CSV table of N, CA and C in Angstrom, one decimal:
chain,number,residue,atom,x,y,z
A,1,UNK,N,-154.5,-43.3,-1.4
A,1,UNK,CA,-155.5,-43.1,-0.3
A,1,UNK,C,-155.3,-44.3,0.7
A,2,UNK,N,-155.0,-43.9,1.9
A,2,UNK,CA,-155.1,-44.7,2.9
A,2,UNK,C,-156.4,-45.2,3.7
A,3,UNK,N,-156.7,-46.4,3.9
A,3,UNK,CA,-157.9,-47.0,4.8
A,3,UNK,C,-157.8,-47.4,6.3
A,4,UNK,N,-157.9,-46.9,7.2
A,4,UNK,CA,-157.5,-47.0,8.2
A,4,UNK,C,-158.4,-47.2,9.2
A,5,UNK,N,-158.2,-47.5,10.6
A,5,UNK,CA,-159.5,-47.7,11.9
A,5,UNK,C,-159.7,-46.4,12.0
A,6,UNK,N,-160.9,-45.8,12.6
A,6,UNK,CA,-161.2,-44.3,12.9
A,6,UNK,C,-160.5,-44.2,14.2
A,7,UNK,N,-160.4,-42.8,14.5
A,7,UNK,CA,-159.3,-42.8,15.8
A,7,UNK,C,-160.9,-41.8,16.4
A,8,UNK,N,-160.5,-41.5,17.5
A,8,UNK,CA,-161.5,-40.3,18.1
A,8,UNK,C,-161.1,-38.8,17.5
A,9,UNK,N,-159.8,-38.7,17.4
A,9,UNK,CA,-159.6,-37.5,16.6
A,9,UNK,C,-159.8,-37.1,15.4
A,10,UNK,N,-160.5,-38.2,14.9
A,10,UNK,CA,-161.3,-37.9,13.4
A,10,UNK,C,-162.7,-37.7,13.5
A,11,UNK,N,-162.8,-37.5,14.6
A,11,UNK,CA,-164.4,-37.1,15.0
A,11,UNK,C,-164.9,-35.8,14.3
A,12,UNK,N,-163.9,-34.8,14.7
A,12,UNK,CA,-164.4,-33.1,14.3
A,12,UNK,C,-164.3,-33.1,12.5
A,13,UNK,N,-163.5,-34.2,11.5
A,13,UNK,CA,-163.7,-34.5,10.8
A,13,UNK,C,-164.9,-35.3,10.3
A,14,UNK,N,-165.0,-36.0,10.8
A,14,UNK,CA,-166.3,-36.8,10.3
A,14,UNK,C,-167.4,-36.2,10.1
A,15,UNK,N,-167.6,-35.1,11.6
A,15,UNK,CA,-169.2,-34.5,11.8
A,15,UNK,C,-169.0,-33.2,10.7
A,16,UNK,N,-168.0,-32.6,10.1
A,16,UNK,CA,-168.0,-32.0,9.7
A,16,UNK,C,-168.5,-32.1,7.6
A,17,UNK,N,-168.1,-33.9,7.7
A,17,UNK,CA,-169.1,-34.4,6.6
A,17,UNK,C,-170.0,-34.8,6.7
A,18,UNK,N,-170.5,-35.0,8.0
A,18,UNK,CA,-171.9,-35.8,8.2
A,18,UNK,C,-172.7,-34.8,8.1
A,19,UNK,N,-172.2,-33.9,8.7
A,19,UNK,CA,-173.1,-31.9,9.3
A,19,UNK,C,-173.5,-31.5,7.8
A,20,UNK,N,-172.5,-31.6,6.8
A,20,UNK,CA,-173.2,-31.5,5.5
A,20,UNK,C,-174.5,-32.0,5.3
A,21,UNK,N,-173.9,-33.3,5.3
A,21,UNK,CA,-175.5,-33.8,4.3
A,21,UNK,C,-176.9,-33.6,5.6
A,22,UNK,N,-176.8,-33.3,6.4
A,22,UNK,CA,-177.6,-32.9,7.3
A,22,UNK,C,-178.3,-31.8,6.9
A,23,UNK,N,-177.6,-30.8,6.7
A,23,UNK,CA,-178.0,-29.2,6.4
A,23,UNK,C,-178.5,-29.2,5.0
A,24,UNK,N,-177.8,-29.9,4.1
A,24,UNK,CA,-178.2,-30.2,2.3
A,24,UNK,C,-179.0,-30.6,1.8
A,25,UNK,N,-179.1,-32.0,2.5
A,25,UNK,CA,-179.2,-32.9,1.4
A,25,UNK,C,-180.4,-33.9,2.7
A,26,UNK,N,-181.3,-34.7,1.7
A,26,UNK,CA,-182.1,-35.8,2.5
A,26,UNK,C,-181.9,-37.2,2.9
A,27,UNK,N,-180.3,-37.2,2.4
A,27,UNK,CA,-179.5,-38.6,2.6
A,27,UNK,C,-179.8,-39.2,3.9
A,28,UNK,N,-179.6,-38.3,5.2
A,28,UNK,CA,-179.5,-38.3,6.1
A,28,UNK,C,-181.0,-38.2,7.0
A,29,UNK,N,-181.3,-38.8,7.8
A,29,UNK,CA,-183.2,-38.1,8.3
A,29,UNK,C,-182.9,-37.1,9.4
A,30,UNK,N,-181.2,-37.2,9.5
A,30,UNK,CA,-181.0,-36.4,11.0
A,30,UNK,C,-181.5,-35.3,10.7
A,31,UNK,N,-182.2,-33.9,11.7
A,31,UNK,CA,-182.3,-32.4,11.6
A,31,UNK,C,-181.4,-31.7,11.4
A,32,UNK,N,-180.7,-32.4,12.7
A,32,UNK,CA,-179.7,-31.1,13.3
A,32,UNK,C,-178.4,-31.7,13.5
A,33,UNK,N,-177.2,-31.0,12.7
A,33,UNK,CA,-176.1,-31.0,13.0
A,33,UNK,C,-175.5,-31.7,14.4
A,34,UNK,N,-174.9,-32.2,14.3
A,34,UNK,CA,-174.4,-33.1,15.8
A,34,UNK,C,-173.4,-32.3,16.2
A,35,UNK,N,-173.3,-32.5,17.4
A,35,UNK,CA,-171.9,-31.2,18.2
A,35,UNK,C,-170.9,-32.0,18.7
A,36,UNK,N,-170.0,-31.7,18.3
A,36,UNK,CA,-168.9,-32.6,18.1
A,36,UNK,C,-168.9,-33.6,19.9
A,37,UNK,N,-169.4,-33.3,20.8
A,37,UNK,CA,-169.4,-34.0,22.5
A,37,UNK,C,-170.0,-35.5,21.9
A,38,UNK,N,-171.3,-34.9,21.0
A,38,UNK,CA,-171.7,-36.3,21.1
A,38,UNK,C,-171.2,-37.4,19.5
A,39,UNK,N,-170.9,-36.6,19.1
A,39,UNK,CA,-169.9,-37.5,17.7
A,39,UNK,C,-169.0,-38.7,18.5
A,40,UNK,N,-168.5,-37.8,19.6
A,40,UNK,CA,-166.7,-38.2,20.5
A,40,UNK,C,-167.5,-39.5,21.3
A,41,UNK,N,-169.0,-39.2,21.6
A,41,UNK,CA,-170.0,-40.2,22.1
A,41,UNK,C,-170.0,-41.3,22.1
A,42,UNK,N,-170.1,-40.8,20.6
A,42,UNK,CA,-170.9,-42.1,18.9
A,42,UNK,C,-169.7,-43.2,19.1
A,43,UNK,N,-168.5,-42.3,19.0
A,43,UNK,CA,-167.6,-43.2,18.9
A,43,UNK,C,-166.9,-44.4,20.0
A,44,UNK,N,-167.4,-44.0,20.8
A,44,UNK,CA,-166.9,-45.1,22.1
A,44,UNK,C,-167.7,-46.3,21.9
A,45,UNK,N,-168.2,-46.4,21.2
A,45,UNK,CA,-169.1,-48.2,21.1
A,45,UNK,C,-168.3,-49.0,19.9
A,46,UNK,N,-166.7,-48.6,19.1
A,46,UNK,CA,-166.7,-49.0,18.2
A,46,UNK,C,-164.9,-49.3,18.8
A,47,UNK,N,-165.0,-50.7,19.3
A,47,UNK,CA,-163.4,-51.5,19.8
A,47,UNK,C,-163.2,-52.6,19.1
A,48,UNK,N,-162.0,-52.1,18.6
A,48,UNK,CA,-161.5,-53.2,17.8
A,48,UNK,C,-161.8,-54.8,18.2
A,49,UNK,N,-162.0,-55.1,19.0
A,49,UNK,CA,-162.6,-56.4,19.2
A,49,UNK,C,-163.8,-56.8,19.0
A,50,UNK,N,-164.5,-55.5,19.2
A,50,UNK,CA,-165.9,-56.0,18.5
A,50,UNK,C,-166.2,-56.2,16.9
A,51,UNK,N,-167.4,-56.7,16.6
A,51,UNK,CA,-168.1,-56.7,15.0
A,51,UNK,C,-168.2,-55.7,14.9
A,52,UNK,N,-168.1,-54.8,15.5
A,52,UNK,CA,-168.5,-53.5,15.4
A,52,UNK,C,-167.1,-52.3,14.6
A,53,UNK,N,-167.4,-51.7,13.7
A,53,UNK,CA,-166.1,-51.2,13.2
A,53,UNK,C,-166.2,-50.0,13.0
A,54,UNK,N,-165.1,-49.0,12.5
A,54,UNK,CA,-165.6,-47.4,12.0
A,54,UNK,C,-163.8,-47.4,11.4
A,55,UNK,N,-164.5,-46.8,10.0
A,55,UNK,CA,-163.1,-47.0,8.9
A,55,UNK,C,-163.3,-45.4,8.7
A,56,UNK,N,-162.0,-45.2,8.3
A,56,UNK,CA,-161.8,-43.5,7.4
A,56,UNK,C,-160.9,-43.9,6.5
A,57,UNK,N,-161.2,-43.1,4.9
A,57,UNK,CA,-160.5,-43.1,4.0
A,57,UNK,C,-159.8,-41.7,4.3
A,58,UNK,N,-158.5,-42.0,4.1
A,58,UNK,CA,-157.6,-40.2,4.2
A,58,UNK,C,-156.5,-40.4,3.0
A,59,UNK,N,-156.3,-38.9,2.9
A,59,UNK,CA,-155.1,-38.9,2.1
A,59,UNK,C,-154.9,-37.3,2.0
A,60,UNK,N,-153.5,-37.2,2.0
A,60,UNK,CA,-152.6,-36.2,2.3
A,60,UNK,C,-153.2,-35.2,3.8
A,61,UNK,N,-153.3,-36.2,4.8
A,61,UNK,CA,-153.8,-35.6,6.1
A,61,UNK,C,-155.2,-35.2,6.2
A,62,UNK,N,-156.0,-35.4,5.1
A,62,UNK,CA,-157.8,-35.0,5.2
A,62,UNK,C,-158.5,-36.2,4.7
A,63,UNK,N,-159.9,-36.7,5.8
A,63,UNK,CA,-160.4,-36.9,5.6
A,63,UNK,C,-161.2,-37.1,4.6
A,64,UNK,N,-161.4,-38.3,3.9
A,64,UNK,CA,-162.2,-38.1,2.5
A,64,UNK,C,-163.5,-38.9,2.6
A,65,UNK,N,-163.7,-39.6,3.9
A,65,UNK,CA,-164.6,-39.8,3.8
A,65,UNK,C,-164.7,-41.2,5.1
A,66,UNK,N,-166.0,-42.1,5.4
A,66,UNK,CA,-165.9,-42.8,6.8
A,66,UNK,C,-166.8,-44.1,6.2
A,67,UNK,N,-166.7,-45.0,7.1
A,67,UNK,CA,-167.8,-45.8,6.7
A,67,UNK,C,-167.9,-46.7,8.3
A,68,UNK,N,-169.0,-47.2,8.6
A,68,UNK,CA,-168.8,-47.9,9.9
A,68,UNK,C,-170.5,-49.1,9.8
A,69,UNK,N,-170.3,-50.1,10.8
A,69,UNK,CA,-171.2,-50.7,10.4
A,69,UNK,C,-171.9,-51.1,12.1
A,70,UNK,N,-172.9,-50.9,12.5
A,70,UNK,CA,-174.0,-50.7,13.9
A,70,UNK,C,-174.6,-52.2,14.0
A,71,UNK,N,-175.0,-52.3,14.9
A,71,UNK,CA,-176.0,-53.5,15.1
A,71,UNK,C,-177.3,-53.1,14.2
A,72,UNK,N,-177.9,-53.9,13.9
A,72,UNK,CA,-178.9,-54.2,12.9
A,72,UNK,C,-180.3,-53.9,13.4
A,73,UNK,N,-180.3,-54.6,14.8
A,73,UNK,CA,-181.3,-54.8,15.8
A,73,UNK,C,-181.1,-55.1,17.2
A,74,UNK,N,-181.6,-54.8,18.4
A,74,UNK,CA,-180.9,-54.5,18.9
A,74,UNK,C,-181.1,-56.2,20.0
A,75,UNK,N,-182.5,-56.6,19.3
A,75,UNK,CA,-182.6,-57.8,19.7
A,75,UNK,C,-181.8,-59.0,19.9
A,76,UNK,N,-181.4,-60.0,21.0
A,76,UNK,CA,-180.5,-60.3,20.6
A,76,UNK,C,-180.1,-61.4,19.5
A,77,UNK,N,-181.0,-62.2,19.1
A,77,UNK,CA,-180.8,-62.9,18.0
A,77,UNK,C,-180.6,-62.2,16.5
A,78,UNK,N,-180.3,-61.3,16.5
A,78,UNK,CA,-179.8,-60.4,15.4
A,78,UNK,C,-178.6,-60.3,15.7
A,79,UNK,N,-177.8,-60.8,16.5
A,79,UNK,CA,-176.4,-60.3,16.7
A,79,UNK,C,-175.6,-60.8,15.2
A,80,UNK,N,-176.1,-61.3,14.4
A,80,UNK,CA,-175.1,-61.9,13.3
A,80,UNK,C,-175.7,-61.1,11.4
A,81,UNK,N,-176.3,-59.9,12.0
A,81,UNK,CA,-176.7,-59.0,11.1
A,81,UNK,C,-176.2,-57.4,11.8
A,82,UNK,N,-176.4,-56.7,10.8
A,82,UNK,CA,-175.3,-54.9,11.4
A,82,UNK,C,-175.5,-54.8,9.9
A,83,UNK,N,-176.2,-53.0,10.4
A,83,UNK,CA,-176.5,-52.6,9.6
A,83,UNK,C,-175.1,-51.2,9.1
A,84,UNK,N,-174.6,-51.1,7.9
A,84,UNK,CA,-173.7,-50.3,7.5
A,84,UNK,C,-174.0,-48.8,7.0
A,85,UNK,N,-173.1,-48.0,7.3
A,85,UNK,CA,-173.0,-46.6,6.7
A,85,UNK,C,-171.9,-46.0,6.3
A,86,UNK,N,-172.2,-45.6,5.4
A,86,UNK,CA,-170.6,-44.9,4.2
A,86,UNK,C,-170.9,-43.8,3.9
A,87,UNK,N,-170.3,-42.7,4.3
A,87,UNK,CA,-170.2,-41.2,3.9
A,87,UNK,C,-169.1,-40.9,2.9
A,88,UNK,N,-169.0,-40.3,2.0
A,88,UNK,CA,-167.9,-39.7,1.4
A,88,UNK,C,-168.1,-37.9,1.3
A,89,UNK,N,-166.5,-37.2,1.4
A,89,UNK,CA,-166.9,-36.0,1.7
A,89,UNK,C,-167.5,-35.2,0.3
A,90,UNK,N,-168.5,-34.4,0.3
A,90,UNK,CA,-169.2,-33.3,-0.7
A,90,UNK,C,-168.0,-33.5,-2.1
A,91,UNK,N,-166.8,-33.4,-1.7
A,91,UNK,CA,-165.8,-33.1,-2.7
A,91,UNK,C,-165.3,-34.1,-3.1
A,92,UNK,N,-165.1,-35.7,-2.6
A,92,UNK,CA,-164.5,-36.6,-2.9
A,92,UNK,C,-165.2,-37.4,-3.9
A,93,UNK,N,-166.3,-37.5,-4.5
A,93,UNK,CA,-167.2,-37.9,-5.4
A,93,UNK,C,-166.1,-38.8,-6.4
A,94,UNK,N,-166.7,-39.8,-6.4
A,94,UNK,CA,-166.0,-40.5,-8.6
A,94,UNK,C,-164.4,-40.1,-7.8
A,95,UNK,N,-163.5,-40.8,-6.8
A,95,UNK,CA,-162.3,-40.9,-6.3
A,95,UNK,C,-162.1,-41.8,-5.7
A,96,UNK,N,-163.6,-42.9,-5.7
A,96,UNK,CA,-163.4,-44.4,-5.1
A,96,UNK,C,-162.8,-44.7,-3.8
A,97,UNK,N,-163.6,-43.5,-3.1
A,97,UNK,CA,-163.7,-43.2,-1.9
A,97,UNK,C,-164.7,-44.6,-1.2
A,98,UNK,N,-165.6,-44.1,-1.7
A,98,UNK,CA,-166.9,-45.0,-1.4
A,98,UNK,C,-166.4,-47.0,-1.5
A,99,UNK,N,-166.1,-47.2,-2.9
A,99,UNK,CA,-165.5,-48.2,-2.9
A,99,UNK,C,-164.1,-49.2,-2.2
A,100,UNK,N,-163.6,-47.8,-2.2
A,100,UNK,CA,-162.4,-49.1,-0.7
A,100,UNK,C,-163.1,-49.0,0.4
A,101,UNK,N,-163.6,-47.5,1.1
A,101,UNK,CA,-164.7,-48.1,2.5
A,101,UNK,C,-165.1,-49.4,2.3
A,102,UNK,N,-166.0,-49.9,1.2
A,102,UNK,CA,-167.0,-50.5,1.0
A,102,UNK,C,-166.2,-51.8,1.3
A,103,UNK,N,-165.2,-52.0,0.9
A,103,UNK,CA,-164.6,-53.1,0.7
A,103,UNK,C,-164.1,-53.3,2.0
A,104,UNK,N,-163.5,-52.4,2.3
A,104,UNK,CA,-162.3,-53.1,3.8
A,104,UNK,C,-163.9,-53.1,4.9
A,105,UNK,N,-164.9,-52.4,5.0
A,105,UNK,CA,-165.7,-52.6,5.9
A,105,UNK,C,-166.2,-54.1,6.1
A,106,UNK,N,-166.7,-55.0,4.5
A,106,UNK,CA,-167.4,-55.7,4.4
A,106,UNK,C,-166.8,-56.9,4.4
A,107,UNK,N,-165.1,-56.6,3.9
A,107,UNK,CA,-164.4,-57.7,4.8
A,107,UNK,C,-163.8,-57.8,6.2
A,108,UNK,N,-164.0,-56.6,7.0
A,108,UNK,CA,-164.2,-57.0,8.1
A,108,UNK,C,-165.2,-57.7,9.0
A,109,UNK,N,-166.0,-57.5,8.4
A,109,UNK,CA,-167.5,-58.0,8.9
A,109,UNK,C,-167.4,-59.3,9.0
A,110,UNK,N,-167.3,-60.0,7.4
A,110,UNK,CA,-166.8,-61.1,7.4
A,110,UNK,C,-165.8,-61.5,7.8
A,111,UNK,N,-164.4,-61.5,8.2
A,111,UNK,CA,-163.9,-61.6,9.5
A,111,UNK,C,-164.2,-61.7,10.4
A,112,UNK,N,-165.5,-60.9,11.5
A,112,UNK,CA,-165.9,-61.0,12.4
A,112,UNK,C,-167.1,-62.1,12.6
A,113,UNK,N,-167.4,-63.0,11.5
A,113,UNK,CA,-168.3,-63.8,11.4
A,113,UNK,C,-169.9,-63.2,11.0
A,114,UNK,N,-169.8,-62.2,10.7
A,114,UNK,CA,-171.3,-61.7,10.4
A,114,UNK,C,-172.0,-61.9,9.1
A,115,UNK,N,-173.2,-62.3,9.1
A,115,UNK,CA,-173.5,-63.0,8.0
A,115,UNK,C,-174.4,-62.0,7.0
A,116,UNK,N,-174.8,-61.0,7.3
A,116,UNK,CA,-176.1,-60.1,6.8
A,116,UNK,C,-175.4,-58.3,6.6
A,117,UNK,N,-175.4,-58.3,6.0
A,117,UNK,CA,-175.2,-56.4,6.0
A,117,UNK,C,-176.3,-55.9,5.5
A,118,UNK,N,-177.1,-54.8,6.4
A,118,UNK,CA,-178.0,-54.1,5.4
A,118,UNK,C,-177.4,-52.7,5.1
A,119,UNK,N,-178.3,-51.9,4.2
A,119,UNK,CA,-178.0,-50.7,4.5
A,119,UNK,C,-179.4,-50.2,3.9
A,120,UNK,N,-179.8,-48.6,4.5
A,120,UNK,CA,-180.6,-47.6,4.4
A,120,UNK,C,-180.2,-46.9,3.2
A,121,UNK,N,-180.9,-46.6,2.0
A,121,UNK,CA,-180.9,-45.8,1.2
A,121,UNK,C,-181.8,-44.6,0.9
A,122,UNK,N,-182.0,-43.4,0.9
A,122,UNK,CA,-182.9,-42.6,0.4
A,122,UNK,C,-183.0,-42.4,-0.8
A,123,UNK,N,-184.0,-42.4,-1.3
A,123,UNK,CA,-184.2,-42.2,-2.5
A,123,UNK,C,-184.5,-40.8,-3.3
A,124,UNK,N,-184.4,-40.4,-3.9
A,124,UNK,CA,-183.9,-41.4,-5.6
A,124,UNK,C,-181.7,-40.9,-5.0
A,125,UNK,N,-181.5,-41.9,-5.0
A,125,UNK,CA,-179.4,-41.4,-4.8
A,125,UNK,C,-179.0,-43.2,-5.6
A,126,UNK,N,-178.8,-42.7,-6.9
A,126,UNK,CA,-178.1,-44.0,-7.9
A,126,UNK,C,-176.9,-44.0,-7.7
A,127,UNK,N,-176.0,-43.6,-7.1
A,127,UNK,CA,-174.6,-43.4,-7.3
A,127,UNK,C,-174.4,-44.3,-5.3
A,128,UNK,N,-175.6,-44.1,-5.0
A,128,UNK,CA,-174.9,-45.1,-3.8
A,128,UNK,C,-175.6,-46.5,-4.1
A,129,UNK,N,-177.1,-46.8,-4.8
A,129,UNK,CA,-177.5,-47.6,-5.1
A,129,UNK,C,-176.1,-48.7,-5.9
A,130,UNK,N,-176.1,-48.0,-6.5
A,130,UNK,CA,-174.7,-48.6,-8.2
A,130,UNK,C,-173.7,-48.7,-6.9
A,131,UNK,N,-173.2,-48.5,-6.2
A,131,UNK,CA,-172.1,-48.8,-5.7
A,131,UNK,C,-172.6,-50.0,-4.7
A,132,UNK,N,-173.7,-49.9,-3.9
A,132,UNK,CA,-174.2,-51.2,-2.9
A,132,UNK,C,-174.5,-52.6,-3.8
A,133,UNK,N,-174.8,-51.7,-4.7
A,133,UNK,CA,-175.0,-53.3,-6.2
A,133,UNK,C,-173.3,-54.0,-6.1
A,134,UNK,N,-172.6,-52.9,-6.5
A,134,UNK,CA,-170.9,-53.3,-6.7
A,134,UNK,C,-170.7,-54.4,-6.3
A,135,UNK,N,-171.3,-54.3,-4.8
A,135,UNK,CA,-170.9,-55.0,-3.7
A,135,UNK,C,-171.7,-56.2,-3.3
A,136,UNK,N,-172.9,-56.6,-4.2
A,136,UNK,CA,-173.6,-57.6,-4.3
A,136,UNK,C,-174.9,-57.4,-3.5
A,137,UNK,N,-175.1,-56.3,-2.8
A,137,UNK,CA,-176.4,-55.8,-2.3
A,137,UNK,C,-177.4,-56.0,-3.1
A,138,UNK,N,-178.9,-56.2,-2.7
A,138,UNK,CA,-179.6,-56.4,-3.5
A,138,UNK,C,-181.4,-55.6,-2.8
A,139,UNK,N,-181.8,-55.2,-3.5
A,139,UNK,CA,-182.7,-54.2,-2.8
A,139,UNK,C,-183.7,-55.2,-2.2
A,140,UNK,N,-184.1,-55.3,-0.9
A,140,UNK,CA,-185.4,-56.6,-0.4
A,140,UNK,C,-187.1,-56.1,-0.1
A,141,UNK,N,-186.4,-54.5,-0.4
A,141,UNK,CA,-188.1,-53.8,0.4
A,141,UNK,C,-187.5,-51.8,0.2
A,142,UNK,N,-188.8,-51.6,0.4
A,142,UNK,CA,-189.0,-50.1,0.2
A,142,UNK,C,-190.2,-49.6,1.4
A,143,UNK,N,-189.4,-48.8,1.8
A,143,UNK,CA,-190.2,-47.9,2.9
A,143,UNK,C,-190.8,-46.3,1.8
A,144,UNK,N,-192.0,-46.5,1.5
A,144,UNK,CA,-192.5,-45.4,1.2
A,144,UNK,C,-192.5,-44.5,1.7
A,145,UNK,N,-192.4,-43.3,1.4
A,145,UNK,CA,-192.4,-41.8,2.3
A,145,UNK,C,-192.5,-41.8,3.9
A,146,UNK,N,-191.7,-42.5,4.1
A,146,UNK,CA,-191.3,-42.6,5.4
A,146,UNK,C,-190.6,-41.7,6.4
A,147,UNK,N,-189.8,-40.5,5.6
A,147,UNK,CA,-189.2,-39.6,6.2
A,147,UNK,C,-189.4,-38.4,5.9
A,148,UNK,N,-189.5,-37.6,6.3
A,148,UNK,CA,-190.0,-35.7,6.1
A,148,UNK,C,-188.8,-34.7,6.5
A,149,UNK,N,-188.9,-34.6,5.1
A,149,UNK,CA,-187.6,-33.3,5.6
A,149,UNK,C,-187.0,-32.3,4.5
A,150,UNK,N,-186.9,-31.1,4.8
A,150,UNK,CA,-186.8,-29.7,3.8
A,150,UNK,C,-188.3,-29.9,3.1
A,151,UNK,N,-189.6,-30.3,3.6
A,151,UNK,CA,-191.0,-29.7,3.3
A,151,UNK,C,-191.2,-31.4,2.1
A,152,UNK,N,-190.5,-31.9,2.0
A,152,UNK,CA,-190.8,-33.7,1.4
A,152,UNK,C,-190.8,-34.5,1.7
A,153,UNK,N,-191.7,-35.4,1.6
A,153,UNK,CA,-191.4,-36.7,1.6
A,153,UNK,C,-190.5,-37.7,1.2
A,154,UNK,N,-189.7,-38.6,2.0
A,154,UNK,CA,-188.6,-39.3,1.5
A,154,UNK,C,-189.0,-40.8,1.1
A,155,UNK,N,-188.5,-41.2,0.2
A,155,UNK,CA,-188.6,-43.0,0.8
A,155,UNK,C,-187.3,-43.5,0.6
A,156,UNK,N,-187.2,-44.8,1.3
A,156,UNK,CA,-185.9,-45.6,2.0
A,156,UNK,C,-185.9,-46.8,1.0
A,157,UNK,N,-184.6,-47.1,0.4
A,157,UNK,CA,-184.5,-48.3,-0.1
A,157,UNK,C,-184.1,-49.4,1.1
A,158,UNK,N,-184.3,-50.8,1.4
A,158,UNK,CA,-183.3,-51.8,2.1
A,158,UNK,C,-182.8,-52.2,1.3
A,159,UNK,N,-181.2,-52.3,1.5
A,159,UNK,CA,-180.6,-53.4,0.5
A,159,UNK,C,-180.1,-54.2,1.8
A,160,UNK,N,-179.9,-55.5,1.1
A,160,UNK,CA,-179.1,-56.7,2.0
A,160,UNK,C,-177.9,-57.2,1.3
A,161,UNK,N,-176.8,-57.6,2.0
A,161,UNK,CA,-176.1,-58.6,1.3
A,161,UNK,C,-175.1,-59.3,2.5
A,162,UNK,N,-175.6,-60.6,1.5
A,162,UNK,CA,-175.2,-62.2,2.3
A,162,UNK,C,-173.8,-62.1,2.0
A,163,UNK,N,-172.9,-61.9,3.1
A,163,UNK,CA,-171.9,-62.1,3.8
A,163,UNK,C,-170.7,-63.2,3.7
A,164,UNK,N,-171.9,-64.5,3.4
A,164,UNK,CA,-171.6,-65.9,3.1
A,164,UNK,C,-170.9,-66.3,2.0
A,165,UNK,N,-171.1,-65.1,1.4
A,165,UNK,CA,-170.7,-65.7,-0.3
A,165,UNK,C,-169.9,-65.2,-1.0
């Protein structure tokens, strides 16, 4: 499995994993599937020079999965926190997909000097919890039923992890 920078041409790929858990699943709070104009969007804020990153795991020419990590807040004394997200595709499950994203993202970050990573969890999903643990995250708070979607209520885990250490 190769780990690589995302190009723009892995866009119709990416949305085509993201578009899943959209339509499926409550991982995601999006409604509605993204069209690929504004994925190609998404992607122009993410230059190699910035903190700002977007990784894809591939192998044998398919996408297996993305990970990228956003500003945190938009305020600017948050600039040295960015909040992260890791998709793996429906099929790539238990192929440690998840785990090299996790890795090459979070040492990028730290390369770029950033001291804080969060990330958004929905609940109840153990298999991303156990993997943000892996990686020394630690849960700081809970958003109760914060999000509505397919007729339920969701709630959000925060995890954080210090950068520093």
């Amino acid at each position: 499995m190769l780990i690589r920078r995302m190009e723009l041409r892995d866009c119709d790929a990416i949305n085509t994993i993201y578009n899943y858990y959209i339509t499926h699943t409550a991982i995601t709070f999006d409604l509605c599937p993204w069209p690929l104009a504004e994925r190609e969007q998404w992607f122009a804020q993410f230059d190699p020079s910035s903190c700002y990153q977007a990784w894809v795991a591939e192998q044998d020419q398919q996408i297996l999965g993305f990970a990228y990590n956003t500003p945190f807040n938009p305020k600017q004394a948050f600039h040295i926190a960015s909040e992260i997200t890791i998709y793996a595709a429906p099929d790539a499950g238990g192929r440690g997909v998840g785990s090299a994203l996790m890795q090459t993202l979070l040492d990028g970050m730290r390369d770029k000097a950033l001291r804080r990573a969060y990330s958004l969890v929905t609940l109840p999903n153990p298999a991303s919890l156990a993997l943000h643990r892996r990686f020394g995250f630690q849960q700081v708070g809970q958003l109760n039923d914060v999000g509505e979607k397919f007729g339920q209520y969701h709630s959000v885990a925060m995890l954080e992890c210090d950068l520093t250490v």
